[in-house]
Amino acid sequence: MARNETFVEKEQSDGLHQVESGIYGNQPGIGGDSVAGHAGHGGETQRGLKSRHIQFLALGGAIGTGLFVGSGGILALTGPAPLFMAYLSMMIVVWNVMNNLAEIVTYLPMRGITIPYFVKRFVDPSLAFAVGWNYWYAYAILIAAEATAGAILLDYWTTPVPDAAWITIFLLVILFLNIVAVGVFGEAEFWFASIKFITIMGLIILGFVIFFGGSPNDQGRLGFRYWNNPGAFKPYIVDGHAGNFLAYWTAFVRAGFAFITSPELIALAAGETIAPRRNIPKAARRFVWRLAIFYGFGSFIIGVIVPSDDDRLLSPSSNATASPFVIGIGRAGIKGLNHVINAAVLTSAWSAGNAFLFSGSRVLYGMALTGDAPKIFGKTNRKGVPWVAVLATWVIGLLAYLNVSNTGAQVFTWFSNISTISGFVAWIVVMITYIRFRKALVYNNLLHTLPFKTPFQPYFVYAVLFIVCLLTLTNGFQVFVPSNWSAANFLAAYITIPIFLALYFGHKIWFRTSFAIKIPDIDVITGKREMDELCALDEAPVPKNWLQRAWFWLA
């Protein structure tokens, strides 16, 4: 393979620099480093995402309306203790999924890679077909969920502008950011996520100030006041300890919405990332710690500053118009800050919707390259953007207009339930793929060549796989209680499973594929040499002063 010259890109705006290799751009005539090259059709994407883009893309996708809005619904339903425990529990699951994906994509960070590509290569073409469309469907629904959340947040100001207008503006902005160039997308996501980062850190600090009695009004030191009254747990369905456990399990399931598909954001961006074997592990290692800080402290603070019986929290019976953080600030008597925070939370919905459109379009683009979607979705423009796939994914986001004829809370709940179960199914497939990938490496005596290894494997993945299977099967258990039966809620909780199975078995019957690729036949070689050669030319940036050292550590 020809060795291209390296270059140094200087970022004049902040006086910092980062060494980036020219090899990570497009290379006409060389197909070994891309899925499109191996497929022999489809346009090429470009490696335009820098380290800071990847770090904040993952952060931006993970910190969205699940924490800022959805957490209020969990608090109202189950109480502060299940909310806090559920987010901590879900972080363990996410950490495993992130590690699984990071090991795989760091091993083969080819341009155009997607999770379905690896499923098809390491497990089974039929499973890849089903999970690919499941991923695309989940990301498209998440765009609608974020647009709906945006309309809910804007209702806080009781503007005369109809919800349909806000949804239209929301959708058009994220379409523009995704259609121009991946560098523009990455830059927008960096600044969106930066606002979220500053906001959530400020809210956590403010929450502890309120906790210790720093409110300007007379509510005094809150401490664990709301954990005592109305209570730490709100028994769910039945009373007693069983009701407390069901409250925790319900919160555990619903907490999945905040994290669903967020680990995949790093994996899907690996093929468009500069220096992937340096930047992907860096982002993966920091991902869970940042989530621990933001979701751990964030969920704790929400339960401290807002009682679970506040009627402004998200629930099917009320059209909530505020994040629980905004409600807590209002209760503390802090004037004006509630509007600032609501605006910042609104940008988080924009950020998450932006990231989900990027990911959904890349899944569809990847499927077009592997023959699991029409070839037209593999087209790219001169900037390397798969514009047809972007448009097709964006169109599904128009479901957000359901908010016009139903309450925002109810529509948000439907979308969050649908995307959560789709995400659980996808995580199951990710873990199965990792198990197969690892077994193939062991069989070929290549396990020692993994550029990035994570702890507790392979035992950890088996334990988490069992837990996620339980979550998938029980995610809608409450609808089977006669008093809670709802056809709409039942479909939202379980419709994904029969759709997924229909895609899987339909593809298997039509193409008569075997149950799974045999371990000796799994290909863990193709593309590895090219990736080794490309990544060997990477030159890590060397900081010249303490400011650069701090920046390189952060981003």
XYZ file of C-alpha atoms in Angstrom:
555
model
C 0.000 0.000 0.000
C 1.267 3.408 -0.883
C 2.312 5.541 2.001
C 0.815 8.983 1.873
C 2.551 11.945 3.432
C 1.505 13.054 6.862
C 0.515 16.549 7.620
C -0.054 18.705 10.654
C -3.365 20.505 10.920
C -3.164 23.629 13.036
C -6.241 24.826 14.818
C -5.699 28.572 14.748
C -8.798 29.328 16.757
C -7.407 28.058 20.038
C -3.705 27.909 19.297
C -3.622 24.141 19.695
C -2.502 21.608 17.145
C -3.108 17.969 16.467
C -1.054 15.756 14.217
C -3.276 13.948 11.786
C -2.243 11.652 8.983
C -3.199 12.211 5.403
C -3.687 8.470 5.070
C -6.989 8.860 6.850
C -8.601 10.747 4.041
C -10.007 9.180 0.853
C -7.582 7.180 -1.226
C -8.777 6.682 -4.766
C -7.898 3.305 -6.116
C -7.282 1.713 -2.739
C -10.178 -0.384 -1.466
C -8.545 -2.426 1.259
C -9.344 0.068 3.971
C -13.076 0.404 3.266
C -16.221 -1.698 3.112
C -17.198 -0.009 -0.168
C -13.850 -1.059 -1.645
C -14.447 -4.689 -0.718
C -18.073 -4.542 -1.884
C -17.098 -3.032 -5.242
C -19.927 -0.488 -5.210
C -21.158 2.496 -3.238
C -19.553 5.824 -2.476
C -16.737 6.319 0.015
C -17.096 8.142 3.306
C -14.275 10.350 4.597
C -12.313 10.361 7.840
C -13.203 13.853 8.995
C -13.898 13.273 12.701
C -11.168 14.253 15.143
C -10.578 12.992 18.661
C -12.626 15.763 20.251
C -15.478 15.092 17.813
C -15.590 11.412 18.784
C -15.358 12.119 22.517
C -18.206 14.603 22.424
C -20.270 12.621 19.913
C -20.478 9.775 22.416
C -21.143 12.207 25.227
C -23.766 14.079 23.229
C -25.620 10.924 22.238
C -25.638 9.569 25.783
C -26.678 12.776 27.551
C -29.988 13.650 25.993
C -33.632 13.845 26.904
C -33.426 10.481 28.660
C -31.706 12.251 31.547
C -33.134 15.741 31.174
C -36.783 14.780 30.519
C -37.317 11.004 30.751
C -35.844 10.847 34.267
C -38.797 12.906 35.487
C -41.185 10.213 34.305
C -39.199 7.521 36.142
C -39.121 9.633 39.319
C -42.892 10.210 39.201
C -43.582 6.509 38.695
C -41.094 4.797 41.003
C -39.518 7.332 43.373
C -35.950 8.645 43.823
C -34.224 5.457 45.051
C -35.199 3.259 42.048
C -34.269 6.131 39.712
C -30.768 6.375 41.187
C -30.216 2.598 41.348
C -31.567 2.066 37.833
C -29.114 4.485 36.228
C -26.204 2.933 38.129
C -27.302 -0.554 37.039
C -27.720 0.464 33.413
C -24.249 2.017 33.370
C -22.753 -1.422 34.082
C -24.610 -2.835 31.082
C -23.518 0.057 28.853
C -19.895 -0.280 29.972
C -19.861 -3.881 28.771
C -21.493 -3.097 25.413
C -19.095 -0.186 24.873
C -16.098 -2.421 25.610
C -17.370 -5.131 23.259
C -17.801 -2.715 20.373
C -14.542 -0.879 21.044
C -12.511 -4.095 20.871
C -14.081 -5.066 17.542
C -13.934 -1.711 15.752
C -10.411 -0.951 16.986
C -9.315 -4.267 15.494
C -10.878 -3.431 12.104
C -11.638 0.329 11.845
C -12.387 0.193 8.102
C -14.257 3.016 6.399
C -17.954 2.235 6.065
C -18.104 -0.236 8.976
C -21.323 -0.660 10.926
C -22.485 -3.119 13.564
C -24.510 -5.123 10.990
C -21.313 -5.469 8.908
C -19.571 -7.215 11.807
C -22.646 -9.327 12.594
C -22.692 -10.546 8.985
C -18.970 -11.267 9.078
C -18.749 -12.966 12.473
C -22.187 -14.502 13.096
C -24.807 -14.869 10.378
C -26.094 -12.900 7.335
C -29.730 -13.287 8.419
C -29.040 -11.913 11.878
C -27.123 -9.028 10.293
C -30.078 -8.250 8.026
C -32.518 -8.224 10.953
C -30.339 -6.214 13.333
C -29.422 -3.729 10.603
C -33.018 -2.789 9.951
C -33.700 -2.879 13.699
C -30.883 -0.384 14.288
C -32.056 1.883 11.525
C -35.619 1.752 12.823
C -34.451 2.501 16.383
C -32.350 5.496 15.356
C -35.136 6.891 13.189
C -37.640 6.561 16.056
C -35.151 8.241 18.396
C -35.049 11.254 16.067
C -38.831 11.532 16.455
C -38.499 11.100 20.241
C -35.959 13.927 20.486
C -38.111 16.209 18.312
C -41.096 15.444 20.551
C -39.026 16.200 23.648
C -37.956 19.469 22.058
C -41.603 20.455 21.600
C -42.327 19.528 25.251
C -39.473 21.733 26.437
C -40.557 24.644 24.259
C -44.068 24.424 25.712
C -42.520 25.533 29.001
C -42.556 29.094 27.681
C -46.203 28.788 26.520
C -45.411 30.444 23.206
C -48.182 31.027 20.623
C -46.115 29.070 18.088
C -47.750 25.665 17.418
C -45.842 22.458 18.194
C -45.771 21.543 14.507
C -43.688 24.645 13.745
C -41.137 23.846 16.460
C -40.871 20.239 15.289
C -40.316 21.436 11.716
C -37.503 23.780 12.776
C -35.926 21.033 14.885
C -35.951 18.516 12.034
C -34.691 20.960 9.394
C -31.697 22.000 11.522
C -30.490 18.450 12.122
C -31.022 17.625 8.433
C -28.820 20.555 7.410
C -26.064 19.596 9.867
C -26.008 16.021 8.570
C -26.251 16.663 4.850
C -23.333 19.055 4.257
C -20.144 17.285 5.436
C -19.094 15.011 8.268
C -16.690 17.672 9.531
C -19.574 20.159 9.875
C -21.612 17.530 11.689
C -18.716 16.763 14.034
C -18.091 20.421 14.788
C -21.773 21.081 15.494
C -21.956 18.040 17.749
C -18.825 19.175 19.592
C -20.384 22.522 20.485
C -23.814 21.050 21.235
C -22.225 18.508 23.584
C -20.040 21.186 25.162
C -23.182 23.096 26.158
C -24.585 19.892 27.666
C -21.346 19.178 29.482
C -21.270 22.635 31.072
C -25.004 22.502 31.840
C -25.013 19.142 33.579
C -21.888 19.956 35.600
C -23.462 23.243 36.686
C -26.716 21.479 37.590
C -24.908 18.866 39.674
C -23.026 21.557 41.608
C -26.224 23.596 42.032
C -28.061 20.478 43.191
C -25.569 19.906 45.990
C -25.852 23.581 46.985
C -29.641 23.149 47.264
C -29.099 19.834 49.082
C -27.128 21.625 51.811
C -29.562 24.529 52.122
C -28.286 27.101 49.658
C -31.728 27.957 48.240
C -32.672 31.656 48.144
C -36.180 30.852 49.390
C -37.146 29.428 52.757
C -37.181 25.704 51.938
C -33.998 25.282 54.003
C -31.605 22.355 53.832
C -33.280 19.707 51.709
C -31.008 16.768 52.470
C -33.066 13.612 51.972
C -36.353 15.331 52.767
C -38.118 14.009 49.677
C -36.681 10.526 50.219
C -38.548 10.499 53.535
C -41.681 12.258 52.350
C -43.254 11.243 49.949
C -40.686 8.404 50.194
C -37.657 6.788 48.584
C -39.774 4.119 46.864
C -43.190 4.265 45.290
C -44.332 0.610 45.322
C -45.351 -0.399 41.816
C -48.417 -2.550 41.078
C -48.292 -4.280 44.495
C -47.397 -3.100 47.989
C -44.476 -4.033 50.188
C -41.027 -5.271 49.218
C -42.349 -6.860 46.027
C -43.729 -3.491 44.964
C -40.401 -1.830 45.740
C -38.552 -4.386 43.614
C -41.007 -3.944 40.732
C -40.459 -0.188 41.007
C -36.705 -0.727 40.696
C -37.086 -3.129 37.767
C -39.437 -0.744 35.966
C -36.945 2.081 36.480
C -34.135 -0.200 35.252
C -36.023 -0.907 32.035
C -36.970 2.726 31.466
C -33.450 3.938 32.215
C -32.414 2.037 29.121
C -33.893 4.805 26.966
C -31.252 7.249 28.214
C -28.418 4.941 27.132
C -29.865 3.081 24.153
C -27.599 3.140 21.069
C -25.144 5.529 22.755
C -22.223 3.027 22.814
C -22.817 2.401 19.129
C -22.182 6.053 18.297
C -18.448 5.609 18.824
C -18.429 2.344 16.879
C -20.358 3.751 13.917
C -18.069 6.769 13.756
C -14.881 4.646 13.812
C -14.777 4.410 10.023
C -14.865 8.206 9.717
C -12.416 8.877 12.538
C -8.870 10.134 12.239
C -6.359 7.768 13.910
C -9.057 5.274 15.014
C -6.779 2.973 17.025
C -5.697 5.924 19.129
C -8.958 7.817 19.388
C -11.557 5.036 19.712
C -9.983 3.370 22.803
C -9.495 6.815 24.324
C -13.171 7.644 23.864
C -14.309 4.205 25.048
C -12.247 4.298 28.248
C -13.590 7.704 29.238
C -17.141 7.062 28.155
C -18.274 5.102 31.215
C -16.566 7.426 33.708
C -18.243 10.436 32.210
C -21.573 8.628 32.290
C -20.972 7.691 35.932
C -20.460 11.338 36.832
C -23.311 12.739 34.783
C -25.951 10.027 35.264
C -24.905 8.920 38.744
C -24.845 12.395 40.260
C -27.532 13.716 37.915
C -30.127 11.068 38.855
C -29.271 11.496 42.535
C -29.728 15.275 42.373
C -33.080 14.973 40.593
C -34.420 12.828 43.444
C -33.133 15.346 45.977
C -34.501 18.606 44.574
C -37.897 17.397 43.260
C -40.482 15.289 45.151
C -41.831 12.344 43.202
C -45.407 13.599 43.625
C -44.813 16.929 41.839
C -47.589 17.130 39.251
C -45.307 18.853 36.713
C -43.203 15.721 36.203
C -43.605 13.759 32.991
C -46.509 11.317 33.177
C -49.227 10.020 30.815
C -51.854 11.947 32.790
C -50.136 15.328 32.462
C -48.623 17.134 29.513
C -45.323 17.912 31.224
C -43.636 21.081 30.092
C -40.397 20.984 32.027
C -37.317 18.988 32.875
C -37.105 17.892 36.543
C -33.991 20.059 36.818
C -36.023 23.091 35.791
C -38.773 22.164 38.252
C -36.225 21.821 41.070
C -34.670 25.209 40.292
C -38.115 26.793 40.331
C -38.917 25.184 43.682
C -35.672 26.581 45.097
C -36.785 30.095 44.154
C -33.856 30.847 41.845
C -35.168 33.514 39.478
C -34.405 33.380 35.744
C -32.093 30.370 35.849
C -34.938 28.006 34.999
C -35.237 29.633 31.574
C -31.495 29.367 30.928
C -31.451 25.699 31.902
C -34.526 24.910 29.823
C -32.800 26.466 26.797
C -29.666 24.394 27.473
C -31.760 21.233 27.839
C -33.405 22.073 24.509
C -29.984 22.092 22.827
C -29.394 18.619 24.284
C -32.436 17.333 22.408
C -31.054 18.936 19.245
C -27.664 17.354 19.883
C -29.037 13.867 20.470
C -31.297 14.096 17.416
C -28.296 15.227 15.376
C -26.237 12.230 16.555
C -29.072 9.759 15.950
C -29.597 10.958 12.369
C -25.871 10.513 11.733
C -25.882 6.983 13.156
C -29.097 5.853 11.501
C -27.937 7.058 8.091
C -24.588 5.256 8.494
C -26.348 2.003 9.364
C -28.500 2.288 6.238
C -25.463 3.224 4.144
C -23.536 0.223 5.500
C -26.397 -2.140 4.728
C -26.496 -0.852 1.155
C -22.793 -1.721 0.790
C -23.335 -5.267 2.080
C -26.439 -5.893 -0.023
C -28.978 -5.776 2.822
C -30.560 -2.526 1.606
C -31.125 -1.065 -1.888
C -27.878 0.140 -3.476
C -29.215 3.679 -3.825
C -28.638 4.196 -0.088
C -24.922 3.641 -0.679
C -24.570 6.855 -2.704
C -22.392 9.623 -1.290
C -21.823 13.212 -2.354
C -18.423 14.763 -3.032
C -18.012 15.406 0.714
C -18.438 11.706 1.467
C -21.912 12.108 3.008
C -24.401 9.276 2.241
C -27.093 11.811 1.468
C -29.787 9.375 0.282
C -29.474 7.396 3.525
C -29.606 10.648 5.517
C -32.829 11.718 3.823
C -34.465 8.291 4.224
C -33.662 8.210 7.935
C -34.770 11.790 8.474
C -38.173 11.137 6.902
C -39.087 8.665 9.685
C -38.503 11.489 12.168
C -41.660 13.092 10.784
C -43.552 10.759 13.142
C -42.885 13.476 15.710
C -45.938 15.254 14.285
C -48.039 12.749 16.269
C -47.394 15.204 19.082
C -49.838 17.590 17.420
C -52.869 15.360 18.090
C -51.747 13.670 21.349
C -50.173 14.857 24.570
C -46.411 15.268 24.326
C -45.897 13.054 27.378
C -47.821 10.148 25.845
C -46.074 10.371 22.465
C -42.679 10.651 24.160
C -43.478 7.514 26.193
C -44.461 5.571 23.067
C -41.295 6.519 21.225
C -39.050 5.861 24.217
C -40.597 2.408 24.769
C -40.245 1.444 21.094
C -36.646 2.590 20.838
C -35.693 1.052 24.197
C -36.773 -2.465 23.261
C -35.113 -2.087 19.849
C -31.934 -1.062 21.621
C -32.069 -4.043 23.991
C -32.454 -6.433 21.046
C -29.515 -4.734 19.324
C -27.341 -5.063 22.440
C -28.090 -8.781 22.614
C -26.855 -9.152 19.040
C -23.760 -7.016 19.778
C -22.800 -9.283 22.659
C -23.367 -12.447 20.606
C -21.183 -10.934 17.879
C -18.431 -10.145 20.364
C -18.499 -13.696 21.735
C -18.154 -15.106 18.225
C -15.443 -12.593 17.299
C -13.418 -13.497 20.376
C -13.791 -17.228 19.770
C -12.584 -16.766 16.185
C -9.539 -14.848 17.396
C -8.730 -17.612 19.879
C -9.162 -20.272 17.173
C -6.782 -18.405 14.852
C -4.349 -17.665 17.696
C -4.843 -13.910 17.141
C -6.254 -12.835 20.501
C -2.894 -11.333 21.440
C -3.092 -9.014 18.391
C -6.124 -7.112 19.725
C -5.073 -3.432 19.818
C -7.526 -2.744 22.653
C -8.412 -5.212 25.422
C -10.973 -4.667 28.168
C -11.207 -6.266 31.632
C -13.286 -9.228 32.868
C -13.829 -10.734 29.420
C -15.292 -13.041 28.280
C -17.104 -13.726 31.592
C -18.546 -10.250 31.904
C -20.279 -10.385 28.536
C -22.128 -13.614 29.418
C -23.467 -12.127 32.665
C -24.640 -8.919 30.989
C -26.151 -10.865 28.076
C -28.372 -12.745 30.560
C -29.479 -9.481 32.208
C -30.346 -7.765 28.914
C -32.348 -10.807 27.776
C -34.395 -10.519 30.987
C -34.920 -6.802 30.427
C -36.079 -7.449 26.872
C -38.637 -10.073 27.864
C -39.991 -8.164 30.877
C -39.825 -4.583 29.621
C -43.615 -4.339 29.331
C -44.643 -6.643 32.178
C -47.011 -4.072 33.688
C -49.416 -4.226 30.719
C -50.323 -7.802 31.665
C -51.872 -6.584 34.915
C -55.604 -6.222 34.037
C -55.890 -2.725 35.516
C -52.877 -1.549 33.481
C -53.775 -3.123 30.138
C -53.332 -0.844 27.126
C -53.103 -2.043 23.545
C -50.980 0.971 22.585
C -48.529 0.388 25.446
C -48.373 -3.347 24.683
C -47.476 -2.662 21.066
C -44.898 -0.031 22.067
C -43.276 -2.518 24.469
C -43.218 -5.608 22.281
C -43.856 -4.798 18.607
C -40.123 -4.773 17.885
C -39.640 -8.431 18.846
C -41.995 -9.988 16.229
C -40.740 -7.534 13.604
C -37.149 -8.534 14.349
C -37.984 -12.263 14.265
C -39.919 -11.846 11.000
C -36.920 -10.134 9.393
C -34.549 -12.793 10.720
C -36.522 -15.888 9.759
C -37.792 -14.335 6.526
C -34.227 -13.687 5.366
C -33.090 -17.134 6.511
C -35.900 -18.911 4.675
C -35.511 -16.822 1.509
C -31.729 -17.141 1.271
C -31.509 -20.523 3.055
C -28.607 -19.423 5.208
C -27.117 -21.749 7.813
C -27.809 -21.188 11.512
C -24.428 -19.513 12.026
C -21.011 -19.299 10.447
C -18.763 -21.983 11.887
C -15.938 -20.676 14.054
C -13.174 -21.979 11.709
C -14.879 -20.166 8.801
C -15.163 -16.751 10.483
C -12.986 -14.200 8.673
C -10.887 -12.168 11.111
C -8.113 -11.536 8.558
C -9.542 -9.476 5.676
C -8.704 -5.814 6.095
C -6.472 -6.336 9.129
C -3.185 -5.886 7.251
C -4.381 -2.646 5.655
C -5.574 -1.338 9.031
C -2.280 -2.299 10.666
C -0.339 -0.429 7.982
C -2.562 2.634 8.083
C -2.577 2.911 11.853
C 1.177 2.278 12.105
C 1.678 5.634 10.348
C -0.282 7.516 12.975
C 1.696 10.119 14.866
C 0.233 11.018 18.226
C 0.310 14.743 18.979
C 2.958 15.844 21.463
C 1.843 18.658 23.810
C 4.177 21.630 24.003
C 2.762 23.238 27.132
C 0.368 22.621 30.000
C -2.592 24.050 28.047
C -2.089 21.594 25.189
C -1.523 18.777 27.680
C -4.854 19.553 29.360
C -6.644 19.812 26.007
C -5.278 16.509 24.702
C -6.343 14.838 27.941
C -9.862 16.269 27.708
C -10.441 15.806 23.985
